[in-house]
Each structure stands twice: as structure tokens, then as C-alpha cells.
mmCIF file with all atom_site columns, C-alpha atoms in Angstrom:
data_model
loop_
_atom_site.group_PDB
_atom_site.id
_atom_site.type_symbol
_atom_site.label_atom_id
_atom_site.label_alt_id
_atom_site.label_comp_id
_atom_site.label_asym_id
_atom_site.label_entity_id
_atom_site.label_seq_id
_atom_site.pdbx_PDB_ins_code
_atom_site.Cartn_x
_atom_site.Cartn_y
_atom_site.Cartn_z
_atom_site.occupancy
_atom_site.B_iso_or_equiv
_atom_site.pdbx_formal_charge
_atom_site.auth_seq_id
_atom_site.auth_comp_id
_atom_site.auth_asym_id
_atom_site.auth_atom_id
_atom_site.pdbx_PDB_model_num
ATOM 1   C CA . UNK A 1 1   ? 126.127 166.089 79.607  1.00 42.00 ? 1   UNK A CA 1
ATOM 2   C CA . UNK A 1 2   ? 126.653 165.094 83.238  1.00 44.00 ? 2   UNK A CA 1
ATOM 3   C CA . UNK A 1 3   ? 123.980 165.811 85.806  1.00 54.00 ? 3   UNK A CA 1
ATOM 4   C CA . UNK A 1 4   ? 124.653 168.368 88.540  1.00 57.00 ? 4   UNK A CA 1
ATOM 5   C CA . UNK A 1 5   ? 125.652 167.062 91.976  1.00 64.00 ? 5   UNK A CA 1
ATOM 6   C CA . UNK A 1 6   ? 122.826 166.383 94.417  1.00 81.00 ? 6   UNK A CA 1
ATOM 7   C CA . UNK A 1 7   ? 122.443 168.717 97.392  1.00 91.00 ? 7   UNK A CA 1
ATOM 8   C CA . UNK A 1 8   ? 124.162 167.466 100.551 1.00 93.00 ? 8   UNK A CA 1
ATOM 9   C CA . UNK A 1 9   ? 120.886 167.004 102.414 1.00 94.00 ? 9   UNK A CA 1
ATOM 10  C CA . UNK A 1 10  ? 119.487 164.773 99.667  1.00 93.00 ? 10  UNK A CA 1
ATOM 11  C CA . UNK A 1 11  ? 122.673 162.680 99.607  1.00 95.00 ? 11  UNK A CA 1
ATOM 12  C CA . UNK A 1 12  ? 122.498 162.265 103.383 1.00 96.00 ? 12  UNK A CA 1
ATOM 13  C CA . UNK A 1 13  ? 118.904 161.024 103.295 1.00 94.00 ? 13  UNK A CA 1
ATOM 14  C CA . UNK A 1 14  ? 119.600 158.625 100.422 1.00 93.00 ? 14  UNK A CA 1
ATOM 15  C CA . UNK A 1 15  ? 122.716 157.253 102.134 1.00 95.00 ? 15  UNK A CA 1
ATOM 16  C CA . UNK A 1 16  ? 120.846 156.879 105.413 1.00 94.00 ? 16  UNK A CA 1
ATOM 17  C CA . UNK A 1 17  ? 118.077 154.881 103.772 1.00 90.00 ? 17  UNK A CA 1
ATOM 18  C CA . UNK A 1 18  ? 120.566 152.508 102.120 1.00 92.00 ? 18  UNK A CA 1
ATOM 19  C CA . UNK A 1 19  ? 122.463 151.941 105.365 1.00 93.00 ? 19  UNK A CA 1
ATOM 20  C CA . UNK A 1 20  ? 119.354 151.578 107.515 1.00 89.00 ? 20  UNK A CA 1
ATOM 21  C CA . UNK A 1 21  ? 118.011 148.941 105.140 1.00 86.00 ? 21  UNK A CA 1
ATOM 22  C CA . UNK A 1 22  ? 121.270 146.981 105.028 1.00 88.00 ? 22  UNK A CA 1
ATOM 23  C CA . UNK A 1 23  ? 122.526 147.403 108.610 1.00 87.00 ? 23  UNK A CA 1
ATOM 24  C CA . UNK A 1 24  ? 119.398 148.259 110.584 1.00 85.00 ? 24  UNK A CA 1
ATOM 25  C CA . UNK A 1 25  ? 118.779 151.459 112.501 1.00 84.00 ? 25  UNK A CA 1
ATOM 26  C CA . UNK A 1 26  ? 120.745 150.414 115.581 1.00 85.00 ? 26  UNK A CA 1
ATOM 27  C CA . UNK A 1 27  ? 124.015 149.801 113.698 1.00 88.00 ? 27  UNK A CA 1
ATOM 28  C CA . UNK A 1 28  ? 123.794 152.823 111.403 1.00 91.00 ? 28  UNK A CA 1
ATOM 29  C CA . UNK A 1 29  ? 125.791 155.751 112.778 1.00 94.00 ? 29  UNK A CA 1
ATOM 30  C CA . UNK A 1 30  ? 125.967 159.376 111.672 1.00 95.00 ? 30  UNK A CA 1
ATOM 31  C CA . UNK A 1 31  ? 129.649 158.821 110.877 1.00 96.00 ? 31  UNK A CA 1
ATOM 32  C CA . UNK A 1 32  ? 128.778 155.996 108.461 1.00 96.00 ? 32  UNK A CA 1
ATOM 33  C CA . UNK A 1 33  ? 125.958 158.019 106.930 1.00 96.00 ? 33  UNK A CA 1
ATOM 34  C CA . UNK A 1 34  ? 128.277 160.987 106.346 1.00 97.00 ? 34  UNK A CA 1
ATOM 35  C CA . UNK A 1 35  ? 130.917 158.753 104.763 1.00 96.00 ? 35  UNK A CA 1
ATOM 36  C CA . UNK A 1 36  ? 128.371 157.129 102.444 1.00 96.00 ? 36  UNK A CA 1
ATOM 37  C CA . UNK A 1 37  ? 126.958 160.554 101.536 1.00 96.00 ? 37  UNK A CA 1
ATOM 38  C CA . UNK A 1 38  ? 130.418 161.901 100.684 1.00 95.00 ? 38  UNK A CA 1
ATOM 39  C CA . UNK A 1 39  ? 130.449 164.612 103.319 1.00 96.00 ? 39  UNK A CA 1
ATOM 40  C CA . UNK A 1 40  ? 131.931 165.238 106.740 1.00 96.00 ? 40  UNK A CA 1
ATOM 41  C CA . UNK A 1 41  ? 130.058 164.405 109.925 1.00 96.00 ? 41  UNK A CA 1
ATOM 42  C CA . UNK A 1 42  ? 130.185 168.130 110.755 1.00 96.00 ? 42  UNK A CA 1
ATOM 43  C CA . UNK A 1 43  ? 128.409 168.884 107.470 1.00 95.00 ? 43  UNK A CA 1
ATOM 44  C CA . UNK A 1 44  ? 125.759 166.296 108.315 1.00 96.00 ? 44  UNK A CA 1
ATOM 45  C CA . UNK A 1 45  ? 125.031 168.054 111.609 1.00 96.00 ? 45  UNK A CA 1
ATOM 46  C CA . UNK A 1 46  ? 124.452 171.323 109.751 1.00 95.00 ? 46  UNK A CA 1
ATOM 47  C CA . UNK A 1 47  ? 121.352 169.711 108.240 1.00 95.00 ? 47  UNK A CA 1
ATOM 48  C CA . UNK A 1 48  ? 120.173 167.304 110.966 1.00 95.00 ? 48  UNK A CA 1
ATOM 49  C CA . UNK A 1 49  ? 120.306 167.339 114.769 1.00 90.00 ? 49  UNK A CA 1
ATOM 50  C CA . UNK A 1 50  ? 120.817 163.599 115.141 1.00 90.00 ? 50  UNK A CA 1
ATOM 51  C CA . UNK A 1 51  ? 120.285 160.199 113.582 1.00 90.00 ? 51  UNK A CA 1
ATOM 52  C CA . UNK A 1 52  ? 116.640 160.128 114.671 1.00 88.00 ? 52  UNK A CA 1
ATOM 53  C CA . UNK A 1 53  ? 115.875 163.282 112.734 1.00 90.00 ? 53  UNK A CA 1
ATOM 54  C CA . UNK A 1 54  ? 117.424 161.679 109.655 1.00 92.00 ? 54  UNK A CA 1
ATOM 55  C CA . UNK A 1 55  ? 115.314 158.561 110.265 1.00 87.00 ? 55  UNK A CA 1
ATOM 56  C CA . UNK A 1 56  ? 112.152 160.679 110.419 1.00 85.00 ? 56  UNK A CA 1
ATOM 57  C CA . UNK A 1 57  ? 113.146 162.382 107.147 1.00 87.00 ? 57  UNK A CA 1
ATOM 58  C CA . UNK A 1 58  ? 113.671 158.982 105.539 1.00 85.00 ? 58  UNK A CA 1
ATOM 59  C CA . UNK A 1 59  ? 110.154 157.989 106.644 1.00 79.00 ? 59  UNK A CA 1
ATOM 60  C CA . UNK A 1 60  ? 108.679 161.220 105.301 1.00 76.00 ? 60  UNK A CA 1
ATOM 61  C CA . UNK A 1 61  ? 110.556 161.527 102.017 1.00 75.00 ? 61  UNK A CA 1
ATOM 62  C CA . UNK A 1 62  ? 111.727 158.119 100.882 1.00 66.00 ? 62  UNK A CA 1
ATOM 63  C CA . UNK A 1 63  ? 109.085 155.589 101.931 1.00 64.00 ? 63  UNK A CA 1
ATOM 64  C CA . UNK A 1 64  ? 105.479 154.946 100.805 1.00 63.00 ? 64  UNK A CA 1
ATOM 65  C CA . UNK A 1 65  ? 103.326 158.064 101.147 1.00 73.00 ? 65  UNK A CA 1
ATOM 66  C CA . UNK A 1 66  ? 100.996 156.940 103.931 1.00 78.00 ? 66  UNK A CA 1
ATOM 67  C CA . UNK A 1 67  ? 101.726 160.018 106.094 1.00 73.00 ? 67  UNK A CA 1
ATOM 68  C CA . UNK A 1 68  ? 100.856 162.661 103.451 1.00 77.00 ? 68  UNK A CA 1
ATOM 69  C CA . UNK A 1 69  ? 97.880  160.573 102.334 1.00 80.00 ? 69  UNK A CA 1
ATOM 70  C CA . UNK A 1 70  ? 96.425  160.631 105.842 1.00 82.00 ? 70  UNK A CA 1
ATOM 71  C CA . UNK A 1 71  ? 97.221  164.330 106.203 1.00 79.00 ? 71  UNK A CA 1
ATOM 72  C CA . UNK A 1 72  ? 95.339  165.083 102.981 1.00 81.00 ? 72  UNK A CA 1
ATOM 73  C CA . UNK A 1 73  ? 92.322  163.043 104.059 1.00 81.00 ? 73  UNK A CA 1
ATOM 74  C CA . UNK A 1 74  ? 92.274  164.643 107.500 1.00 76.00 ? 74  UNK A CA 1
ATOM 75  C CA . UNK A 1 75  ? 92.392  168.153 106.038 1.00 76.00 ? 75  UNK A CA 1
ATOM 76  C CA . UNK A 1 76  ? 89.629  167.375 103.549 1.00 74.00 ? 76  UNK A CA 1
ATOM 77  C CA . UNK A 1 77  ? 87.790  164.012 103.590 1.00 69.00 ? 77  UNK A CA 1
ATOM 78  C CA . UNK A 1 78  ? 86.345  165.132 100.261 1.00 65.00 ? 78  UNK A CA 1
ATOM 79  C CA . UNK A 1 79  ? 83.882  163.280 98.078  1.00 73.00 ? 79  UNK A CA 1
ATOM 80  C CA . UNK A 1 80  ? 85.548  159.883 98.013  1.00 83.00 ? 80  UNK A CA 1
ATOM 81  C CA . UNK A 1 81  ? 83.584  157.109 99.668  1.00 90.00 ? 81  UNK A CA 1
ATOM 82  C CA . UNK A 1 82  ? 85.021  155.900 102.972 1.00 92.00 ? 82  UNK A CA 1
ATOM 83  C CA . UNK A 1 83  ? 85.512  152.362 101.647 1.00 94.00 ? 83  UNK A CA 1
ATOM 84  C CA . UNK A 1 84  ? 87.806  153.587 98.871  1.00 92.00 ? 84  UNK A CA 1
ATOM 85  C CA . UNK A 1 85  ? 89.783  155.759 101.288 1.00 92.00 ? 85  UNK A CA 1
ATOM 86  C CA . UNK A 1 86  ? 90.294  152.907 103.748 1.00 95.00 ? 86  UNK A CA 1
ATOM 87  C CA . UNK A 1 87  ? 91.302  150.543 100.951 1.00 95.00 ? 87  UNK A CA 1
ATOM 88  C CA . UNK A 1 88  ? 93.904  153.044 99.736  1.00 92.00 ? 88  UNK A CA 1
ATOM 89  C CA . UNK A 1 89  ? 95.161  153.618 103.277 1.00 93.00 ? 89  UNK A CA 1
ATOM 90  C CA . UNK A 1 90  ? 95.472  149.865 103.906 1.00 95.00 ? 90  UNK A CA 1
ATOM 91  C CA . UNK A 1 91  ? 97.437  149.359 100.706 1.00 94.00 ? 91  UNK A CA 1
ATOM 92  C CA . UNK A 1 92  ? 99.865  152.168 101.540 1.00 91.00 ? 92  UNK A CA 1
ATOM 93  C CA . UNK A 1 93  ? 100.149 151.077 105.182 1.00 94.00 ? 93  UNK A CA 1
ATOM 94  C CA . UNK A 1 94  ? 101.246 147.562 104.194 1.00 95.00 ? 94  UNK A CA 1
ATOM 95  C CA . UNK A 1 95  ? 103.980 148.982 101.944 1.00 91.00 ? 95  UNK A CA 1
ATOM 96  C CA . UNK A 1 96  ? 105.011 151.416 104.672 1.00 89.00 ? 96  UNK A CA 1
ATOM 97  C CA . UNK A 1 97  ? 105.329 148.713 107.329 1.00 92.00 ? 97  UNK A CA 1
ATOM 98  C CA . UNK A 1 98  ? 107.167 146.407 104.923 1.00 92.00 ? 98  UNK A CA 1
ATOM 99  C CA . UNK A 1 99  ? 109.698 149.195 104.385 1.00 87.00 ? 99  UNK A CA 1
ATOM 100 C CA . UNK A 1 100 ? 110.110 150.267 108.005 1.00 86.00 ? 100 UNK A CA 1
ATOM 101 C CA . UNK A 1 101 ? 110.010 146.978 109.920 1.00 88.00 ? 101 UNK A CA 1
ATOM 102 C CA . UNK A 1 102 ? 113.445 145.738 108.753 1.00 85.00 ? 102 UNK A CA 1
ATOM 103 C CA . UNK A 1 103 ? 114.942 149.184 109.461 1.00 85.00 ? 103 UNK A CA 1
ATOM 104 C CA . UNK A 1 104 ? 113.613 149.610 112.992 1.00 83.00 ? 104 UNK A CA 1
ATOM 105 C CA . UNK A 1 105 ? 113.617 145.994 114.227 1.00 85.00 ? 105 UNK A CA 1
ATOM 106 C CA . UNK A 1 106 ? 117.306 146.052 115.175 1.00 83.00 ? 106 UNK A CA 1
ATOM 107 C CA . UNK A 1 107 ? 116.593 148.675 117.857 1.00 81.00 ? 107 UNK A CA 1
ATOM 108 C CA . UNK A 1 108 ? 114.894 146.071 120.035 1.00 87.00 ? 108 UNK A CA 1
ATOM 109 C CA . UNK A 1 109 ? 118.155 144.147 120.391 1.00 83.00 ? 109 UNK A CA 1
ATOM 110 C CA . UNK A 1 110 ? 119.738 147.119 122.209 1.00 83.00 ? 110 UNK A CA 1
ATOM 111 C CA . UNK A 1 111 ? 117.472 148.431 125.022 1.00 88.00 ? 111 UNK A CA 1
ATOM 112 C CA . UNK A 1 112 ? 119.668 151.450 125.834 1.00 84.00 ? 112 UNK A CA 1
ATOM 113 C CA . UNK A 1 113 ? 119.712 152.571 122.224 1.00 81.00 ? 113 UNK A CA 1
ATOM 114 C CA . UNK A 1 114 ? 115.966 152.009 121.958 1.00 85.00 ? 114 UNK A CA 1
ATOM 115 C CA . UNK A 1 115 ? 115.435 154.274 124.965 1.00 90.00 ? 115 UNK A CA 1
ATOM 116 C CA . UNK A 1 116 ? 117.590 157.010 123.412 1.00 85.00 ? 116 UNK A CA 1
ATOM 117 C CA . UNK A 1 117 ? 115.622 156.624 120.186 1.00 85.00 ? 117 UNK A CA 1
ATOM 118 C CA . UNK A 1 118 ? 112.329 157.000 122.079 1.00 89.00 ? 118 UNK A CA 1
ATOM 119 C CA . UNK A 1 119 ? 113.561 160.143 123.790 1.00 89.00 ? 119 UNK A CA 1
ATOM 120 C CA . UNK A 1 120 ? 114.758 161.666 120.527 1.00 84.00 ? 120 UNK A CA 1
ATOM 121 C CA . UNK A 1 121 ? 111.445 160.960 118.786 1.00 85.00 ? 121 UNK A CA 1
ATOM 122 C CA . UNK A 1 122 ? 109.548 162.518 121.693 1.00 90.00 ? 122 UNK A CA 1
ATOM 123 C CA . UNK A 1 123 ? 111.666 165.641 121.306 1.00 88.00 ? 123 UNK A CA 1
ATOM 124 C CA . UNK A 1 124 ? 110.753 165.687 117.607 1.00 82.00 ? 124 UNK A CA 1
ATOM 125 C CA . UNK A 1 125 ? 107.084 165.204 118.580 1.00 87.00 ? 125 UNK A CA 1
ATOM 126 C CA . UNK A 1 126 ? 106.661 162.121 116.442 1.00 85.00 ? 126 UNK A CA 1
ATOM 127 C CA . UNK A 1 127 ? 106.749 158.343 116.780 1.00 86.00 ? 127 UNK A CA 1
ATOM 128 C CA . UNK A 1 128 ? 105.196 155.054 115.619 1.00 87.00 ? 128 UNK A CA 1
ATOM 129 C CA . UNK A 1 129 ? 101.768 156.069 116.949 1.00 91.00 ? 129 UNK A CA 1
ATOM 130 C CA . UNK A 1 130 ? 101.561 158.970 114.479 1.00 89.00 ? 130 UNK A CA 1
ATOM 131 C CA . UNK A 1 131 ? 99.795  156.841 111.861 1.00 90.00 ? 131 UNK A CA 1
ATOM 132 C CA . UNK A 1 132 ? 97.250  155.585 114.389 1.00 94.00 ? 132 UNK A CA 1
ATOM 133 C CA . UNK A 1 133 ? 96.473  159.109 115.560 1.00 93.00 ? 133 UNK A CA 1
ATOM 134 C CA . UNK A 1 134 ? 96.219  160.423 111.991 1.00 91.00 ? 134 UNK A CA 1
ATOM 135 C CA . UNK A 1 135 ? 93.895  157.644 110.854 1.00 94.00 ? 135 UNK A CA 1
ATOM 136 C CA . UNK A 1 136 ? 91.718  158.078 113.945 1.00 95.00 ? 136 UNK A CA 1
ATOM 137 C CA . UNK A 1 137 ? 91.519  161.806 113.193 1.00 92.00 ? 137 UNK A CA 1
ATOM 138 C CA . UNK A 1 138 ? 90.382  161.051 109.637 1.00 93.00 ? 138 UNK A CA 1
ATOM 139 C CA . UNK A 1 139 ? 87.715  158.623 110.870 1.00 94.00 ? 139 UNK A CA 1
ATOM 140 C CA . UNK A 1 140 ? 86.579  161.149 113.465 1.00 93.00 ? 140 UNK A CA 1
ATOM 141 C CA . UNK A 1 141 ? 86.062  163.656 110.638 1.00 91.00 ? 141 UNK A CA 1
ATOM 142 C CA . UNK A 1 142 ? 84.033  161.093 108.707 1.00 92.00 ? 142 UNK A CA 1
ATOM 143 C CA . UNK A 1 143 ? 81.957  160.440 111.817 1.00 93.00 ? 143 UNK A CA 1
ATOM 144 C CA . UNK A 1 144 ? 81.351  164.170 112.156 1.00 91.00 ? 144 UNK A CA 1
ATOM 145 C CA . UNK A 1 145 ? 80.220  164.273 108.535 1.00 89.00 ? 145 UNK A CA 1
ATOM 146 C CA . UNK A 1 146 ? 77.733  161.479 109.223 1.00 90.00 ? 146 UNK A CA 1
ATOM 147 C CA . UNK A 1 147 ? 79.436  159.012 106.904 1.00 90.00 ? 147 UNK A CA 1
ATOM 148 C CA . UNK A 1 148 ? 80.092  156.489 109.669 1.00 92.00 ? 148 UNK A CA 1
ATOM 149 C CA . UNK A 1 149 ? 77.990  155.685 112.728 1.00 94.00 ? 149 UNK A CA 1
ATOM 150 C CA . UNK A 1 150 ? 77.863  158.362 115.465 1.00 93.00 ? 150 UNK A CA 1
ATOM 151 C CA . UNK A 1 151 ? 78.742  155.753 118.097 1.00 92.00 ? 151 UNK A CA 1
ATOM 152 C CA . UNK A 1 152 ? 81.767  154.412 116.202 1.00 94.00 ? 152 UNK A CA 1
ATOM 153 C CA . UNK A 1 153 ? 85.146  154.420 117.967 1.00 96.00 ? 153 UNK A CA 1
ATOM 154 C CA . UNK A 1 154 ? 87.623  155.985 115.484 1.00 96.00 ? 154 UNK A CA 1
ATOM 155 C CA . UNK A 1 155 ? 90.754  154.949 117.385 1.00 97.00 ? 155 UNK A CA 1
ATOM 156 C CA . UNK A 1 156 ? 89.654  151.319 117.741 1.00 96.00 ? 156 UNK A CA 1
ATOM 157 C CA . UNK A 1 157 ? 88.788  151.182 114.029 1.00 97.00 ? 157 UNK A CA 1
ATOM 158 C CA . UNK A 1 158 ? 92.150  152.734 113.143 1.00 97.00 ? 158 UNK A CA 1
ATOM 159 C CA . UNK A 1 159 ? 93.950  150.192 115.346 1.00 97.00 ? 159 UNK A CA 1
ATOM 160 C CA . UNK A 1 160 ? 92.079  147.339 113.673 1.00 97.00 ? 160 UNK A CA 1
ATOM 161 C CA . UNK A 1 161 ? 93.069  148.446 110.189 1.00 97.00 ? 161 UNK A CA 1
ATOM 162 C CA . UNK A 1 162 ? 96.695  149.330 110.909 1.00 97.00 ? 162 UNK A CA 1
ATOM 163 C CA . UNK A 1 163 ? 97.216  146.304 113.155 1.00 97.00 ? 163 UNK A CA 1
ATOM 164 C CA . UNK A 1 164 ? 96.149  143.986 110.360 1.00 98.00 ? 164 UNK A CA 1
ATOM 165 C CA . UNK A 1 165 ? 98.426  145.811 107.915 1.00 97.00 ? 165 UNK A CA 1
ATOM 166 C CA . UNK A 1 166 ? 101.378 145.528 110.277 1.00 97.00 ? 166 UNK A CA 1
ATOM 167 C CA . UNK A 1 167 ? 100.721 141.807 110.795 1.00 97.00 ? 167 UNK A CA 1
ATOM 168 C CA . UNK A 1 168 ? 100.701 141.173 107.056 1.00 98.00 ? 168 UNK A CA 1
ATOM 169 C CA . UNK A 1 169 ? 103.886 143.210 106.586 1.00 96.00 ? 169 UNK A CA 1
ATOM 170 C CA . UNK A 1 170 ? 105.673 141.481 109.467 1.00 95.00 ? 170 UNK A CA 1
ATOM 171 C CA . UNK A 1 171 ? 104.881 138.019 108.110 1.00 96.00 ? 171 UNK A CA 1
ATOM 172 C CA . UNK A 1 172 ? 105.953 139.113 104.622 1.00 95.00 ? 172 UNK A CA 1
ATOM 173 C CA . UNK A 1 173 ? 109.296 140.309 106.023 1.00 92.00 ? 173 UNK A CA 1
ATOM 174 C CA . UNK A 1 174 ? 109.769 137.310 108.321 1.00 93.00 ? 174 UNK A CA 1
ATOM 175 C CA . UNK A 1 175 ? 109.093 134.624 105.705 1.00 95.00 ? 175 UNK A CA 1
ATOM 176 C CA . UNK A 1 176 ? 110.495 136.669 102.795 1.00 93.00 ? 176 UNK A CA 1
ATOM 177 C CA . UNK A 1 177 ? 107.625 135.702 100.536 1.00 94.00 ? 177 UNK A CA 1
ATOM 178 C CA . UNK A 1 178 ? 104.323 137.140 99.413  1.00 93.00 ? 178 UNK A CA 1
ATOM 179 C CA . UNK A 1 179 ? 101.243 136.187 101.475 1.00 95.00 ? 179 UNK A CA 1
ATOM 180 C CA . UNK A 1 180 ? 98.720  133.941 99.706  1.00 95.00 ? 180 UNK A CA 1
ATOM 181 C CA . UNK A 1 181 ? 96.085  136.707 99.528  1.00 96.00 ? 181 UNK A CA 1
ATOM 182 C CA . UNK A 1 182 ? 96.964  139.431 96.968  1.00 97.00 ? 182 UNK A CA 1
ATOM 183 C CA . UNK A 1 183 ? 97.450  142.881 98.468  1.00 97.00 ? 183 UNK A CA 1
ATOM 184 C CA . UNK A 1 184 ? 94.559  144.543 96.624  1.00 97.00 ? 184 UNK A CA 1
ATOM 185 C CA . UNK A 1 185 ? 92.181  141.796 97.740  1.00 98.00 ? 185 UNK A CA 1
ATOM 186 C CA . UNK A 1 186 ? 93.477  142.059 101.305 1.00 98.00 ? 186 UNK A CA 1
ATOM 187 C CA . UNK A 1 187 ? 93.113  145.858 101.390 1.00 97.00 ? 187 UNK A CA 1
ATOM 188 C CA . UNK A 1 188 ? 89.550  145.760 100.086 1.00 98.00 ? 188 UNK A CA 1
ATOM 189 C CA . UNK A 1 189 ? 88.473  142.973 102.460 1.00 98.00 ? 189 UNK A CA 1
ATOM 190 C CA . UNK A 1 190 ? 90.079  144.781 105.403 1.00 97.00 ? 190 UNK A CA 1
ATOM 191 C CA . UNK A 1 191 ? 88.321  148.046 104.542 1.00 97.00 ? 191 UNK A CA 1
ATOM 192 C CA . UNK A 1 192 ? 85.002  146.192 104.390 1.00 97.00 ? 192 UNK A CA 1
ATOM 193 C CA . UNK A 1 193 ? 85.679  144.538 107.750 1.00 96.00 ? 193 UNK A CA 1
ATOM 194 C CA . UNK A 1 194 ? 86.481  147.859 109.417 1.00 96.00 ? 194 UNK A CA 1
ATOM 195 C CA . UNK A 1 195 ? 83.407  149.463 107.875 1.00 94.00 ? 195 UNK A CA 1
ATOM 196 C CA . UNK A 1 196 ? 81.191  146.711 109.258 1.00 93.00 ? 196 UNK A CA 1
ATOM 197 C CA . UNK A 1 197 ? 82.149  147.918 112.710 1.00 90.00 ? 197 UNK A CA 1
ATOM 198 C CA . UNK A 1 198 ? 81.599  151.624 112.069 1.00 91.00 ? 198 UNK A CA 1
ATOM 199 C CA . UNK A 1 199 ? 78.792  151.635 109.505 1.00 83.00 ? 199 UNK A CA 1
ATOM 200 C CA . UNK A 1 200 ? 75.797  153.932 109.862 1.00 70.00 ? 200 UNK A CA 1
ATOM 201 C CA . UNK A 1 201 ? 72.817  151.797 110.823 1.00 57.00 ? 201 UNK A CA 1
ATOM 202 C CA . UNK A 1 202 ? 69.173  152.746 110.387 1.00 44.00 ? 202 UNK A CA 1
#
């Protein structure tokens, strides 16, 4: 028995991800996405305003779940220890950056297109700083709960963790090989390093 056809919106997102990975974001057009999804460009625009909105949907639906993970932690830090949360976040962040860096890097070769992309993301009220803001919000909640030091700087700690994750992902993509330190070991060591800077001290 054959499976039922996928909804147009799902086909568009899947096609966009494939094209963005193979061509880069700059060279992927809505016309190409529509063709790969088996629909007209007019049908594509019934579901999405522009290519940037499709890109955001790809980030939300098709890539590692760092965004919903941070949203869950921000809504309810819960009973998990901070070290475990930061380790989990670091692991997901590395996968997320490994997935997105090859897609977005091509934008920097075309300044005009990059500017249009910035403007479109601003209109959608999102952008690459979303993860930093979300992680800082989570750490601020932990500070309010007394689980990290009252004088800790949540945004600086978030930048330290995500910056290290991005660096690892960039080098992994650039050299096309796994770093010498296993990911789980890296994530745990990074969480410990961040916690050293924000720990509650007697």
C-alpha cells in the first residue's frame, strides 16, 4: 500500500533543507525550492512569505532541537542540576551549528543578499542571536532560583558556552573531520568551565 502524499508545506521545507545544504542559502531561490518540492512558486508563497521564512522553518523543524530545548528550560528550569542542563545544551548547540554553518556561510560572499537576509530576519523578529538570548534567559532564571551565584553574568556565560560550541562546529566543518576530543567529553568539560565562572560561592 502506497503512502499518502506529503502536504505541500512539508515538501517545501524538506526541499529547502536539501537545497540549502547542497547549494548554500545564497544560491537557493524560491523558484528552485518550488521545483524541488513539486509545486508552483505561487503555491510556495501561499505558505511562506519569502525564502527567509522558509529558512527559519528549516531551523525550527528540521535541525537539532536546541531552540525548543532552551524554550523548555526557560519556561521551567525544573529539578535537573544546572551542570546536566548545560551539558545537554552544549551537545545540541554543536550539532545545531554543524548543521547551520554550511547553509548560512554562503551569504557572506554576497553583501547585498546578506543585508536583505538581515532585514527579513528582523521583520520575522528572529536571528542568530536568538540562542544567546534564550540561554541567557535560562541562566538568569537559575540565578533567580539561587542555583548560580547572584553576581553571575548570564549573557557572558551564555556567550562563553555557545562561542565554544560554534568554534568546535566551525573547525569540524572546515576540516571535514571529527575533533580529537569526543563530543560528550567536550560538552561536559565546557559545562564545568562555565559553571566555574557562575558557581555559588560561600
